[in-house]
Amino acid sequence: MIKNNATGHRLVEKGKYEEAIGYLEKAIDYAYKMEPALIDLNHEIKLDDHMGAPFNNLGWAYNELEDYEQGLEYMEKSLLILPNQDWEYVNKGNALYGLNEYEAALESFDQALSMGNEKYAYYGKGRSFYDLGRYEEALEQFDIYLSMDETDLDGFEGKVYTLLQLNQHEEASRLANDIIRQEPDNYEAYRIKAGVLEYTEDINLLKEHYRSMTERFPGHTEVYAQMIASYSMLGDFEQAESSYDAAVQKDHSNADIHIAMGDAHMGRSMYVQAAKYYDQAVQLQPQHEESSINKLRALYNARRNYQCIAFGEEAGKQEFSSSLIPWFTGQCHFDLEHYAEAIQAMERVVELDPNDDDAYATLSYSYYMLEEYDRAEEYWEKSLELYSGNSMALYIEDLLQDSRRPLGERIKHFFQDNYLYIASSPDVDTILSELDKQDMTTAEIAAVIERAKHPQDMFTSVIYGDEYDRLTGSIEQDVIYEDQGTIAYFRIYEFNFNTDDRFIEYLDQIPNPEAKKLVIDLRGNTGGNMDSANNILDALLPECVTSMLIERDGYADSYYSDADYVAFKKIYVLVDGDTASASELLTMGLSTYLPVVTIIGQDTYGKGVGQRVFEDKANRIMVIAVNHYWNVRQNNIMYSHISPDIYVKSSKLEDYMKLVKAGR
């Protein structure tokens, strides 16, 4: 045991942490044989000094690998084996610091100092105070640490950044310059100075400093990653791209360069581009967990759900410890309404992180949508136990309580809460009170809603029985894509919940879109899900507000497009008199924000409202109630229409496409 522990200790000191763990685990196995009580130890026990050493060293190794939960676990056991040493409390403090438990870390560092004068306890306190925003106290601790070790650059770096936070910029700059004078050949000294220039936002001095760094340290390609991060933070994206190009020419195999460029694109909400850079890092370092998480995060934010799932499931086969990989995979399944698959992924999340209240809430919602109400209740309770303010769990709680009411009463409350014209519908309360009757049939409920809606409302309806079965049966293909050479042709028949995902999946497969014409055929498309239409706009538009939904109380809900988009040489939208609602929103959004859009066809229907849906699968009924108006840049087409740029009397596709091919 002593030999394995000593070997492990030396390997940790040399930075060979993985190798060290193997020796230290062997030492611990031998300790368990010598003292079986150590296996499930939960109280203090006094043993020879060497018995606790391998636990301490193993905790240290895991800390260095940034696996702080494992590090803390072994440190806790080390501290149960008496007598204790000050460095054990330092290691525990470092684990707690890594877990962002700064107050607890301070207590552990203070305990170390009560037993001796371990210098790293002062350094640990300095970092903890810094992250707590207690900069005066942090500066005091860094000064004590540096008085004990005048050569440690980590201590100087901590002091420099603390001075910056205290707005002592000149002092921070002087200290950084002093470090360079003392360590003229030390790359880290120049890196610290670059941080000072970045913080003070002196872009010209920063560029000159980075130029000197690349000349003085040609072998340190990591400087380019810092350059990319600095220029991106300062808003000079052109300079960040130049730094990336220079780095790639020097060493394309440096994963950190690609990660930095991915981060730069994420900061600009260019998620699709970010995912491409993160993917290069993954290709170079398949075992690097953070790169996989970054790529998943980018794909999720870009609403590339199918790509996110495919990559997440592949990454899930690796021995990664982070719950974020199944979390992103599960969220993408959830957004696609793949509830069984979402449940499978989220169960893995809570296995890795039992304190994830959002994962329990998603499990609850998924079970609710599968009408497994007992399981839904079990998980929303777990979510709220962890965080009483979880909005999704509270929403599910309301849904579950509502599900216990009679069907008629539930529909009455839905209509009262959501119907846009409730205030202008005559005798609506009296009519809706009929829904309080017990054991109403779906036909009777439909008749009440028909009488309760506004006389001029053509868009509110109730679907039940055989008609419900036909509507909710297997959904016909809602998106068709054809590669016609220089033309990318899409036919969208209706907007379902996943129409946007299917459209975007095809969109990302189009080579050189900027050289092609995009045709979106919306003839006969009477609308559907507004989220779906807005998400397609997000994929095709630069940064803007794609639309705004306005409810009866004046509450407005805006949809946004991020900076990332797929650009085409020309876009044609094909419409007719049946093109309505979400189809009109898509048409209007594209023509409002893009100069390359031409609308071909006939005047559209003119439906500037959207609906909200109540559905009860067990009773085979769906209530579709007008809920809001929608605007694109303050324009609404209710009781009006969209006029095409080019009129076509014919209903034949070939007559439309002649104009597209002619470049009209």
XYZ file of C-alpha atoms in Angstrom, residues 56-613:
558
model
C -6.118 12.215 0.242
C -3.891 11.720 -2.792
C -6.702 10.204 -4.851
C -8.914 13.182 -3.993
C -6.050 15.446 -5.072
C -5.736 13.606 -8.420
C -9.462 13.914 -9.134
C -9.331 17.621 -8.252
C -6.585 18.088 -10.830
C -8.794 16.333 -13.408
C -11.594 18.752 -12.413
C -13.776 15.862 -11.240
C -14.504 17.681 -8.012
C -17.376 15.482 -6.850
C -15.091 12.455 -6.854
C -12.334 14.535 -5.292
C -14.616 15.650 -2.466
C -15.838 12.097 -1.869
C -12.308 10.825 -1.244
C -11.325 13.878 0.784
C -14.317 13.380 3.088
C -13.206 9.808 3.731
C -9.584 10.905 4.212
C -10.689 13.358 6.897
C -12.576 10.612 8.778
C -9.278 8.771 9.214
C -7.445 10.442 12.104
C -5.041 12.097 12.602
C -5.597 14.774 9.938
C -3.131 17.148 8.310
C -3.588 20.717 7.090
C -3.127 19.784 3.405
C -6.124 17.444 3.617
C -8.329 20.445 4.403
C -6.676 22.366 1.568
C -7.568 19.570 -0.853
C -11.124 19.503 0.469
C -11.321 23.277 0.070
C -10.111 22.974 -3.531
C -12.817 20.396 -4.277
C -15.499 22.615 -2.762
C -14.170 25.586 -4.703
C -14.392 23.564 -7.919
C -18.028 22.828 -7.075
C -18.659 26.594 -6.636
C -19.301 26.136 -2.913
C -17.139 29.099 -1.971
C -18.316 29.671 1.605
C -17.773 26.007 2.461
C -14.367 26.162 0.769
C -13.406 29.116 2.977
C -14.299 27.120 6.087
C -12.075 24.270 4.936
C -9.151 26.591 4.171
C -9.551 28.230 7.595
C -9.483 24.778 9.191
C -6.200 24.089 7.387
C -4.742 27.350 8.689
C -5.841 26.530 12.244
C -3.596 23.461 12.040
C -0.563 25.097 10.441
C 0.543 27.740 7.968
C -0.067 25.948 4.668
C 0.488 28.604 1.974
C -2.006 27.102 -0.503
C -4.795 27.743 1.991
C -4.160 31.473 1.538
C -4.249 31.060 -2.224
C -7.490 29.094 -1.960
C -9.034 31.781 0.237
C -7.977 34.444 -2.255
C -9.747 32.623 -5.095
C -12.854 32.012 -2.998
C -13.124 35.633 -1.882
C -12.601 36.736 -5.502
C -15.473 34.613 -6.790
C -17.668 35.837 -3.949
C -16.962 39.403 -5.074
C -15.135 40.223 -1.825
C -12.126 41.737 -3.587
C -10.478 43.585 -0.688
C -10.323 40.336 1.277
C -9.117 38.462 -1.810
C -6.278 40.938 -2.293
C -5.199 40.498 1.327
C -5.010 36.715 0.941
C -3.085 36.878 -2.346
C -0.570 39.252 -0.745
C -0.013 36.832 2.149
C 0.414 33.955 -0.306
C 2.923 35.907 -2.437
C 4.900 36.851 0.657
C 5.386 33.099 1.181
C 6.084 32.306 -2.479
C 7.400 35.214 -4.564
C 7.709 33.128 -7.747
C 4.216 31.679 -8.200
C 2.531 33.135 -11.277
C -0.886 31.836 -10.237
C -0.707 34.032 -7.167
C 0.372 37.047 -9.229
C -2.434 36.397 -11.711
C -4.971 36.282 -8.879
C -3.656 39.586 -7.536
C -3.664 41.231 -10.985
C -7.292 40.364 -11.669
C -8.305 41.388 -8.162
C -6.714 44.801 -8.712
C -8.662 45.124 -11.953
C -11.908 44.377 -10.130
C -10.985 47.078 -7.600
C -10.509 49.505 -10.542
C -6.817 49.795 -9.747
C -5.956 49.458 -13.429
C -2.595 51.228 -13.330
C -1.427 49.101 -10.408
C -2.560 45.935 -12.209
C -0.710 47.008 -15.365
C 2.470 47.824 -13.401
C 2.342 44.446 -11.683
C 1.855 42.650 -15.015
C 4.838 44.521 -16.461
C 6.921 43.613 -13.392
C 6.091 39.945 -13.909
C 7.309 40.148 -17.519
C 10.545 41.860 -16.421
C 11.133 39.135 -13.849
C 10.120 36.322 -16.219
C 11.006 37.616 -19.729
C 10.916 34.142 -21.265
C 7.788 32.904 -19.502
C 4.765 32.665 -21.794
C 2.359 32.799 -18.832
C 3.655 36.236 -17.826
C 2.686 37.618 -21.239
C -0.683 35.879 -21.083
C -1.450 37.693 -17.819
C -0.516 41.031 -19.414
C -2.850 40.287 -22.333
C -5.642 39.770 -19.813
C -5.006 43.234 -18.366
C -5.137 44.861 -21.811
C -8.314 42.961 -22.641
C -9.938 44.103 -19.402
C -9.010 47.744 -20.027
C -10.289 47.369 -23.632
C -7.210 48.965 -25.189
C -7.578 47.213 -28.545
C -4.504 48.765 -30.220
C -2.130 47.905 -27.383
C -3.706 44.443 -27.216
C -3.057 43.808 -30.913
C 0.567 44.915 -30.533
C 0.996 42.739 -27.450
C -0.416 39.669 -29.195
C 1.844 40.327 -32.189
C 4.869 40.293 -29.905
C 3.614 37.127 -28.185
C 3.279 35.222 -31.476
C 6.797 36.314 -32.465
C 8.408 35.584 -29.090
C 6.595 32.264 -28.525
C 6.031 30.710 -31.981
C 5.485 27.284 -30.461
C 2.610 28.410 -28.218
C -0.358 28.081 -30.548
C -2.680 28.414 -27.541
C -2.094 32.164 -27.770
C -4.406 32.194 -30.784
C -7.253 30.786 -28.725
C -6.786 33.635 -26.257
C -6.640 36.118 -29.150
C -9.911 34.841 -30.582
C -11.598 35.063 -27.173
C -10.220 38.566 -26.514
C -11.187 40.057 -29.858
C -14.635 38.469 -29.720
C -15.251 39.850 -26.251
C -14.206 43.311 -27.475
C -16.509 43.057 -30.500
C -13.769 42.872 -33.133
C -15.011 39.726 -34.840
C -13.012 40.385 -38.003
C -9.809 40.301 -35.975
C -11.000 37.110 -34.236
C -11.481 35.453 -37.634
C -8.037 36.586 -38.785
C -6.530 35.092 -35.632
C -8.341 31.821 -36.299
C -7.121 31.695 -39.904
C -3.553 32.300 -38.764
C -3.858 29.597 -36.112
C -5.222 27.024 -38.561
C -2.341 27.656 -40.956
C 0.070 27.114 -38.083
C -1.549 24.079 -36.450
C -4.987 22.843 -37.535
C -4.800 20.004 -34.981
C -5.122 22.309 -31.947
C -8.660 21.664 -30.690
C -8.615 24.747 -28.449
C -8.484 26.997 -31.531
C -11.708 25.510 -32.909
C -13.377 25.658 -29.495
C -12.478 29.341 -29.160
C -13.955 30.090 -32.583
C -17.060 28.114 -31.682
C -17.366 30.180 -28.507
C -17.004 33.370 -30.554
C -19.897 32.343 -32.809
C -22.008 31.309 -29.816
C -21.488 34.775 -28.368
C -22.974 36.241 -31.548
C -25.937 33.801 -31.529
C -24.582 32.109 -34.667
C -25.311 28.645 -33.384
C -25.110 26.668 -36.627
C -21.653 28.044 -37.353
C -20.602 27.427 -33.737
C -21.609 23.774 -34.029
C -19.332 23.356 -37.066
C -16.302 24.626 -35.153
C -17.107 22.516 -32.105
C -17.428 19.519 -34.409
C -13.854 20.040 -35.602
C -12.731 19.967 -31.973
C -14.711 16.753 -31.417
C -13.089 15.153 -34.462
C -9.668 16.009 -33.075
C -10.464 14.974 -29.480
C -13.395 12.510 -29.424
C -12.864 11.882 -25.711
C -13.056 15.586 -24.793
C -16.369 15.833 -22.986
C -16.652 19.621 -23.013
C -16.396 19.779 -26.820
C -19.266 17.325 -27.157
C -21.372 19.347 -24.703
C -20.577 22.556 -26.593
C -21.642 21.039 -29.895
C -24.895 19.769 -28.395
C -25.611 23.159 -26.839
C -25.061 24.877 -30.197
C -27.287 22.410 -32.081
C -30.012 22.733 -29.451
C -29.957 26.536 -29.596
C -29.989 26.365 -33.401
C -33.116 24.158 -33.210
C -31.296 21.422 -35.140
C -33.156 18.789 -33.145
C -32.524 15.804 -35.391
C -28.796 16.543 -35.618
C -28.686 17.139 -31.856
C -30.294 13.757 -31.171
C -28.037 11.879 -33.600
C -24.884 13.378 -32.107
C -26.147 13.138 -28.526
C -26.883 9.436 -28.852
C -23.428 8.851 -30.331
C -21.748 10.876 -27.579
C -23.824 9.009 -24.993
C -22.004 5.795 -25.896
C -18.780 7.250 -24.497
C -17.954 7.076 -20.816
C -18.770 10.716 -20.159
C -19.891 11.724 -16.686
C -21.783 14.934 -17.480
C -25.571 14.869 -17.315
C -25.695 17.596 -19.986
C -25.182 15.123 -22.835
C -28.387 13.136 -22.153
C -30.085 16.416 -21.086
C -29.671 18.070 -24.489
C -30.553 14.806 -26.239
C -33.709 14.480 -24.138
C -34.732 18.111 -24.668
C -34.484 17.705 -28.433
C -36.633 14.559 -28.263
C -39.076 16.498 -26.084
C -39.258 19.389 -28.561
C -40.033 16.868 -31.305
C -42.771 15.369 -29.083
C -40.874 12.083 -28.898
C -41.967 11.641 -25.305
C -40.924 8.026 -24.763
C -37.412 8.830 -26.012
C -37.311 12.015 -23.917
C -38.160 9.958 -20.830
C -35.349 7.514 -21.526
C -32.809 10.331 -21.863
C -34.036 12.266 -18.816
C -33.935 9.162 -16.640
C -30.255 8.985 -17.486
C -29.931 12.674 -16.512
C -31.377 12.172 -13.032
C -29.247 9.071 -12.606
C -26.155 11.240 -13.161
C -27.555 14.308 -11.379
C -30.333 13.513 -8.888
C -30.731 17.247 -8.119
C -31.770 18.361 -11.621
C -35.270 19.752 -11.043
C -35.667 20.638 -14.743
C -35.074 17.020 -15.768
C -37.760 15.824 -13.335
C -40.141 18.475 -14.709
C -39.507 17.298 -18.275
C -40.116 13.706 -17.173
C -43.382 14.814 -15.595
C -44.541 16.660 -18.718
C -43.595 13.722 -20.961
C -45.569 11.261 -18.833
C -48.487 13.715 -18.796
C -48.513 13.856 -22.590
C -48.493 10.047 -22.653
C -51.469 10.229 -20.243
C -49.578 8.328 -17.526
C -50.798 10.709 -14.853
C -49.526 8.811 -11.797
C -45.956 8.956 -13.103
C -46.427 12.601 -14.090
C -47.497 13.416 -10.530
C -44.556 11.504 -9.062
C -42.044 13.532 -11.060
C -43.552 16.994 -10.645
C -43.464 16.396 -6.899
C -39.765 15.505 -7.113
C -39.100 18.596 -9.201
C -40.843 20.910 -6.741
C -39.087 19.267 -3.787
C -35.810 20.353 -5.352
C -37.019 23.793 -6.449
C -40.458 25.029 -5.449
C -40.457 27.646 -8.217
C -39.929 25.348 -11.205
C -42.380 26.821 -13.731
C -42.875 23.665 -15.784
C -43.561 21.551 -12.702
C -46.069 24.123 -11.432
C -47.754 24.115 -14.848
C -48.009 20.313 -14.794
C -49.443 20.494 -11.289
C -52.204 22.748 -12.621
C -52.790 20.463 -15.597
C -53.065 17.403 -13.380
C -55.513 19.124 -11.065
C -57.504 20.262 -14.084
C -57.539 16.738 -15.540
C -59.585 15.548 -12.533
C -62.450 17.909 -13.375
C -65.393 16.913 -15.601
C -64.716 17.368 -19.329
C -67.301 20.114 -19.802
C -65.915 22.159 -16.906
C -62.369 21.868 -18.260
C -63.428 23.074 -21.710
C -65.415 25.924 -20.157
C -62.331 27.174 -18.279
C -60.154 26.747 -21.369
C -62.555 28.827 -23.460
C -62.913 31.522 -20.808
C -59.155 31.794 -20.370
C -58.162 31.752 -24.038
C -60.912 32.938 -26.371
C -59.909 36.208 -28.043
C -63.446 37.568 -28.488
C -64.824 36.566 -25.087
C -65.735 40.162 -24.133
C -67.678 40.791 -27.357
C -69.576 37.486 -27.517
C -73.231 38.029 -26.418
C -74.446 36.045 -23.396
C -71.235 34.031 -23.421
C -71.187 33.356 -19.652
C -74.785 32.132 -19.656
C -74.119 29.871 -22.621
C -70.879 28.482 -21.174
C -72.590 27.714 -17.845
C -74.333 24.859 -19.667
C -70.964 23.077 -19.694
C -71.281 22.606 -15.920
C -73.796 19.834 -16.514
C -72.620 16.344 -15.680
C -71.915 13.634 -18.293
C -72.193 15.836 -21.365
C -71.471 14.188 -24.695
C -68.833 15.616 -27.016
C -71.590 16.549 -29.489
C -73.391 18.531 -26.785
C -70.164 20.294 -25.831
C -69.531 21.196 -29.483
C -73.009 22.692 -29.766
C -72.426 24.905 -26.701
C -69.103 26.230 -28.058
C -70.709 26.904 -31.434
C -73.295 29.132 -29.758
C -70.758 30.778 -27.420
C -68.318 31.954 -30.079
C -68.643 35.348 -31.791
C -71.106 35.276 -34.723
C -68.444 36.464 -37.183
C -65.752 34.089 -35.934
C -65.069 31.569 -38.711
C -61.987 30.034 -37.166
C -63.086 28.634 -33.785
C -64.340 25.058 -33.964
C -64.751 21.776 -32.089
C -63.623 18.497 -33.617
C -64.767 15.210 -32.085
C -65.629 11.602 -32.782
C -64.789 10.236 -36.224
C -63.629 13.656 -37.435
C -61.179 13.777 -34.516
C -59.877 10.329 -35.467
C -59.322 11.422 -39.055
C -57.557 14.634 -38.010
C -55.273 13.042 -35.428
C -54.533 9.877 -37.390
C -51.294 9.388 -39.245
C -50.140 12.808 -40.419
C -49.614 13.081 -44.145
C -46.216 14.273 -45.292
C -46.281 17.987 -44.510
C -43.000 18.929 -46.214
C -41.653 17.758 -49.550
C -38.218 18.774 -50.782
C -36.907 18.420 -54.336
C -33.402 19.258 -55.503
C -33.980 20.725 -58.969
C -30.398 21.711 -59.663
C -30.255 25.480 -59.341
C -33.645 25.436 -57.578
C -34.372 24.115 -54.073
C -38.117 23.408 -54.112
C -40.152 22.968 -50.909
C -43.834 22.125 -50.763
C -45.334 22.795 -47.313
C -48.895 21.482 -47.034
C -49.524 22.512 -43.418
C -47.670 23.639 -40.311
C -47.595 20.898 -37.692
C -45.486 20.919 -34.534
C -42.499 19.346 -36.319
C -42.841 20.888 -39.774
C -40.043 23.321 -38.950
C -37.708 20.503 -37.911
C -38.286 18.618 -41.141
C -37.856 21.789 -43.206
C -34.603 22.702 -41.438
C -33.281 19.156 -41.762
C -33.691 19.387 -45.548
C -32.396 22.968 -45.575
C -29.080 22.009 -44.000
C -28.484 19.403 -46.716
C -28.555 21.923 -49.578
C -25.049 22.510 -50.974
C -24.067 26.110 -51.789
C -27.488 27.622 -51.033
C -26.228 31.143 -51.740
C -25.973 30.163 -55.432
C -29.499 28.683 -55.614
C -33.094 29.840 -55.846
C -35.352 28.762 -52.974
C -38.999 28.063 -53.768
C -41.479 27.680 -50.896
C -44.817 26.475 -52.235
C -47.625 27.452 -49.827
C -50.566 27.048 -52.204
C -53.530 25.552 -50.392
C -51.739 25.727 -47.031
C -54.358 27.027 -44.584
C -51.844 27.437 -41.734
C -51.320 25.614 -38.457
C -48.709 25.910 -35.752
C -47.311 29.445 -35.426
C -44.146 28.268 -33.634
C -43.307 26.147 -36.655
C -43.665 29.057 -39.095
C -41.592 31.354 -36.875
C -38.832 28.772 -36.530
C -38.604 28.497 -40.329
C -38.301 32.277 -40.455
C -35.504 32.037 -37.878
C -33.624 29.658 -40.188
C -33.957 31.992 -43.193
C -33.727 35.490 -41.672
C -30.894 37.452 -40.045
C -31.327 38.832 -36.544
C -34.791 40.403 -36.189
C -38.205 40.120 -34.537
C -39.957 37.692 -36.880
C -43.456 38.324 -35.533
C -45.490 39.322 -32.511
C -48.550 37.554 -31.080
C -51.000 39.855 -29.284
C -53.553 38.372 -26.900
C -56.857 39.910 -25.752
C -55.314 41.528 -22.673
C -52.726 43.280 -24.818
C -49.938 40.929 -23.755
C -47.454 40.563 -26.623
C -45.209 37.571 -27.202
C -42.393 38.224 -29.662
C -40.545 35.662 -31.768
C -36.909 36.295 -32.621
C -34.485 35.204 -35.293
C -30.842 34.891 -34.276
C -27.940 36.112 -36.399
C -27.384 32.727 -38.048
C -29.344 32.036 -41.221
C -29.185 30.208 -44.546
C -28.934 32.705 -47.417
C -30.200 32.085 -50.964
C -29.602 33.937 -54.208
C -33.363 34.437 -54.608
C -36.479 33.278 -52.738
C -39.875 32.720 -54.339
C -43.029 32.134 -52.302
C -45.966 30.558 -54.162
C -49.426 31.462 -52.792
C -53.120 31.322 -53.672
C -56.476 32.205 -52.160
C -56.248 29.365 -49.628
C -52.847 30.407 -48.293
C -53.739 31.500 -44.753
C -52.625 32.177 -41.191
C -49.174 30.663 -40.459
C -48.537 30.470 -44.221
C -49.253 34.179 -44.536
C -47.011 34.882 -41.557
C -44.139 33.015 -43.237
C -44.766 34.821 -46.529
C -45.002 38.225 -44.890
C -41.945 37.661 -42.701
C -39.738 36.709 -45.633
C -40.922 39.556 -47.882
C -40.634 42.130 -45.068
C -37.037 41.402 -44.115
C -35.378 40.077 -47.287
C -35.005 42.093 -50.524
C -34.532 38.912 -52.591
C -38.098 37.640 -52.023
C -40.745 37.552 -54.747
C -44.317 36.427 -54.057
C -46.053 34.680 -56.969
C -49.740 33.720 -57.242
C -53.050 35.191 -56.118
C -54.282 37.263 -53.183
C -53.998 35.237 -49.990
C -56.877 34.417 -47.631
C -56.282 37.128 -45.038
C -56.277 35.424 -41.652
C -54.395 37.545 -39.120
C -55.359 35.496 -36.075
C -54.070 32.322 -34.494
C -55.617 29.663 -32.282
C -54.924 27.723 -29.150
C -55.961 24.084 -28.834
